[in-house]
mmCIF file of C-alpha atoms in Angstrom:
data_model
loop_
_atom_site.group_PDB
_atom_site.id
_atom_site.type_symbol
_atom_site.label_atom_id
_atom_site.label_comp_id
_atom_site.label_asym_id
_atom_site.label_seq_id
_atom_site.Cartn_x
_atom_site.Cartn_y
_atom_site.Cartn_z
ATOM 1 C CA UNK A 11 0.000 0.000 0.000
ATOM 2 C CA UNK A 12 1.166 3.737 -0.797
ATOM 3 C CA UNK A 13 0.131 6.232 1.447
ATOM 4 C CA UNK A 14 -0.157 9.790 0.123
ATOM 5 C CA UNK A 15 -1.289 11.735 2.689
ATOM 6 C CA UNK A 16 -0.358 12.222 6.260
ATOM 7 C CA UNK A 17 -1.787 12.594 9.888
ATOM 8 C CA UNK A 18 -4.682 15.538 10.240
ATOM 9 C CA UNK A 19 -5.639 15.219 6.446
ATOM 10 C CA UNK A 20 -8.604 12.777 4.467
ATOM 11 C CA UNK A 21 -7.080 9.465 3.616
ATOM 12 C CA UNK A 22 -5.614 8.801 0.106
ATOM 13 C CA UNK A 23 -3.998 5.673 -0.468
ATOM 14 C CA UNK A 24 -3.050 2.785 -3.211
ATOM 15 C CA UNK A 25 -2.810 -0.592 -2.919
ATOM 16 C CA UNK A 26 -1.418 -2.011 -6.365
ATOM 17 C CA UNK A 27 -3.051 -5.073 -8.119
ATOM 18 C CA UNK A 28 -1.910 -7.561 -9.996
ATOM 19 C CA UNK A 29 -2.735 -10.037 -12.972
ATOM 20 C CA UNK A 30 -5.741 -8.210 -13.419
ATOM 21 C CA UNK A 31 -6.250 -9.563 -17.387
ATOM 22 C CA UNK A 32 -8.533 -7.982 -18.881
ATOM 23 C CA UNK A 33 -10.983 -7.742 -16.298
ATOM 24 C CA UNK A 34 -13.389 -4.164 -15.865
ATOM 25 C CA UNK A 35 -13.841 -2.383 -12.712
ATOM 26 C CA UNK A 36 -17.031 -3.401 -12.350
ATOM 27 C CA UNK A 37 -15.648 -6.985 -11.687
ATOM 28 C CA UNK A 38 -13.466 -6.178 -8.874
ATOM 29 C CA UNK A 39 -15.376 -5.540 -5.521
ATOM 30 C CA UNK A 40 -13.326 -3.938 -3.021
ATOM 31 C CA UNK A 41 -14.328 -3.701 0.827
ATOM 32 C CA UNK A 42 -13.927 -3.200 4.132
ATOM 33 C CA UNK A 43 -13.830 -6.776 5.876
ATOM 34 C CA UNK A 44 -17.145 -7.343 7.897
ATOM 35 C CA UNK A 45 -16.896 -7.038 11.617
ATOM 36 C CA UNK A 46 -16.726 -10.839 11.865
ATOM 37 C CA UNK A 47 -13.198 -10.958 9.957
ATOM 38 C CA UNK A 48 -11.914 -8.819 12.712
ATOM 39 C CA UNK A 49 -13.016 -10.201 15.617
ATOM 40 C CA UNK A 50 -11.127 -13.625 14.545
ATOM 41 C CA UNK A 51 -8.138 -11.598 14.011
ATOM 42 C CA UNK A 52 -8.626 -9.971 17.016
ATOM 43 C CA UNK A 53 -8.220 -6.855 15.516
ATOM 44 C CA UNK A 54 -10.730 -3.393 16.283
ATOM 45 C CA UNK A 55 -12.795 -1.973 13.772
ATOM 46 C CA UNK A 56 -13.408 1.452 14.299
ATOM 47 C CA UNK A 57 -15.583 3.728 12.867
ATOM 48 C CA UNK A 58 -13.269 5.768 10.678
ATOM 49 C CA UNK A 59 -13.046 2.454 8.906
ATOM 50 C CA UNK A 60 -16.146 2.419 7.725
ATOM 51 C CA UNK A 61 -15.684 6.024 6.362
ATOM 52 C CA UNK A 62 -12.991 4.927 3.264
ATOM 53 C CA UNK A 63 -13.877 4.556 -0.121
ATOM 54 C CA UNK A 64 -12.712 2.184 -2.081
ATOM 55 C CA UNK A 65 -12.637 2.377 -5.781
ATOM 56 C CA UNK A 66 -11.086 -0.256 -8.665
ATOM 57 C CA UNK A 67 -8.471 2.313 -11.035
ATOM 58 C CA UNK A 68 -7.517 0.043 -13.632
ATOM 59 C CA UNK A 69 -6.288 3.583 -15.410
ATOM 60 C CA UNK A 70 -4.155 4.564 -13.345
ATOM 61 C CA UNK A 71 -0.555 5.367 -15.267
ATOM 62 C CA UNK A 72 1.498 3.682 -11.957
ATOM 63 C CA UNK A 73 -0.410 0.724 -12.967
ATOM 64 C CA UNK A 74 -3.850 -0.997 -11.531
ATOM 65 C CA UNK A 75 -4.794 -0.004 -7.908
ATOM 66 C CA UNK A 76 -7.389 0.475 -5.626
ATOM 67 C CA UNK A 77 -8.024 4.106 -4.408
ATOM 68 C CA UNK A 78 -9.058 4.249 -0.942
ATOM 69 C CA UNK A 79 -10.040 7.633 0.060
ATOM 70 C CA UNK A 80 -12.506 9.505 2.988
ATOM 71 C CA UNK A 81 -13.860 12.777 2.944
ATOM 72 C CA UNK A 82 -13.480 13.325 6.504
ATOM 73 C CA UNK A 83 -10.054 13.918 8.346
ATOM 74 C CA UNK A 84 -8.111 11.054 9.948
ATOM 75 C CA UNK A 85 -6.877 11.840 13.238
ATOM 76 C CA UNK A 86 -5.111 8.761 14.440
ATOM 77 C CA UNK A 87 -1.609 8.270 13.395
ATOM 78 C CA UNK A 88 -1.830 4.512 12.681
ATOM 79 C CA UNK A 89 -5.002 2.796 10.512
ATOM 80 C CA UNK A 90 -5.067 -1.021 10.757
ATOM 81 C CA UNK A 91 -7.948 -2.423 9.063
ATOM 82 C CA UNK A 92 -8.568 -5.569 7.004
ATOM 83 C CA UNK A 93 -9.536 -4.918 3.021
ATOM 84 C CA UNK A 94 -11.826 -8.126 1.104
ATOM 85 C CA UNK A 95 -11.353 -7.969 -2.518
ATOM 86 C CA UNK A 96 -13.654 -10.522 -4.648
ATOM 87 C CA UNK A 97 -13.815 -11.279 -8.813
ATOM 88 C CA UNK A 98 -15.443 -13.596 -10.428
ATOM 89 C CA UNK A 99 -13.521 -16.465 -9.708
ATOM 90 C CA UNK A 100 -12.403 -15.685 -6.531
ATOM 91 C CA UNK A 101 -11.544 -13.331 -3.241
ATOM 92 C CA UNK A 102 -9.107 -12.100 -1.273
ATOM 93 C CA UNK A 103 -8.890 -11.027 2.014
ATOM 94 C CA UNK A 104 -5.672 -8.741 3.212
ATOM 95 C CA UNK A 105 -4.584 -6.501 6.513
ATOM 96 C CA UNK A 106 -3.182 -3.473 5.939
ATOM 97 C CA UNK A 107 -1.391 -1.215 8.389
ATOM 98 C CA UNK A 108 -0.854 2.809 7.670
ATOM 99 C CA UNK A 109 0.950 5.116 9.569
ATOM 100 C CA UNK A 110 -0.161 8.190 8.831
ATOM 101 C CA UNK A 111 2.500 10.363 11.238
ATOM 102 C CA UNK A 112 6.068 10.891 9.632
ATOM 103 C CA UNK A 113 8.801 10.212 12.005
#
């Protein structure tokens, strides 16, 4: 994942993809993990979670990503959240952890 923003300002963020063929964005679903997935991981899903967007970029010139973004400012200095991405043949589930606050 490629952060490009930093602590007190909305979240933008990349992850890359891979091997995506020639599938359309439409295919791709990209989420936040239901509360379930982070309870068996022992992991805390707070609420600014549920604020990003998540949207399939297959234009991007870098190469395919995922834009995750939120309109609102994130105040904590670390994110740690798990990210469920599906297509038609299958899914994946990942954890990512962002720190926001540049040493």
């Amino acid at each position: 994942i490629k952060v490009e923003s930093g602590l007190n300002e909305p979240l933008k963020a990349r992850i890359a993809l891979v091997k995506v063929g020639d599938m359309q964005p439409a295919q791709l679903l990209v989420s936040l993990a239901d509360a379930t997935e982070f309870e068996k991981r022992k992991m805390s899903r707070d609420a600014i979670y549920g604020t990003i967007r998540f949207t399939v970029d297959l234009k991007n010139p870098a190469g395919p990503s995922v834009l995750l973004t939120t309109d609102t400012v994130v105040k904590e200095p670390t994110l740690d959240f798990l990210v469920v991405l599906n297509w038609p043949t299958g899914k994946l589930q990942r954890g990512y952890t962002i720190l926001l606050e540049k040493p």
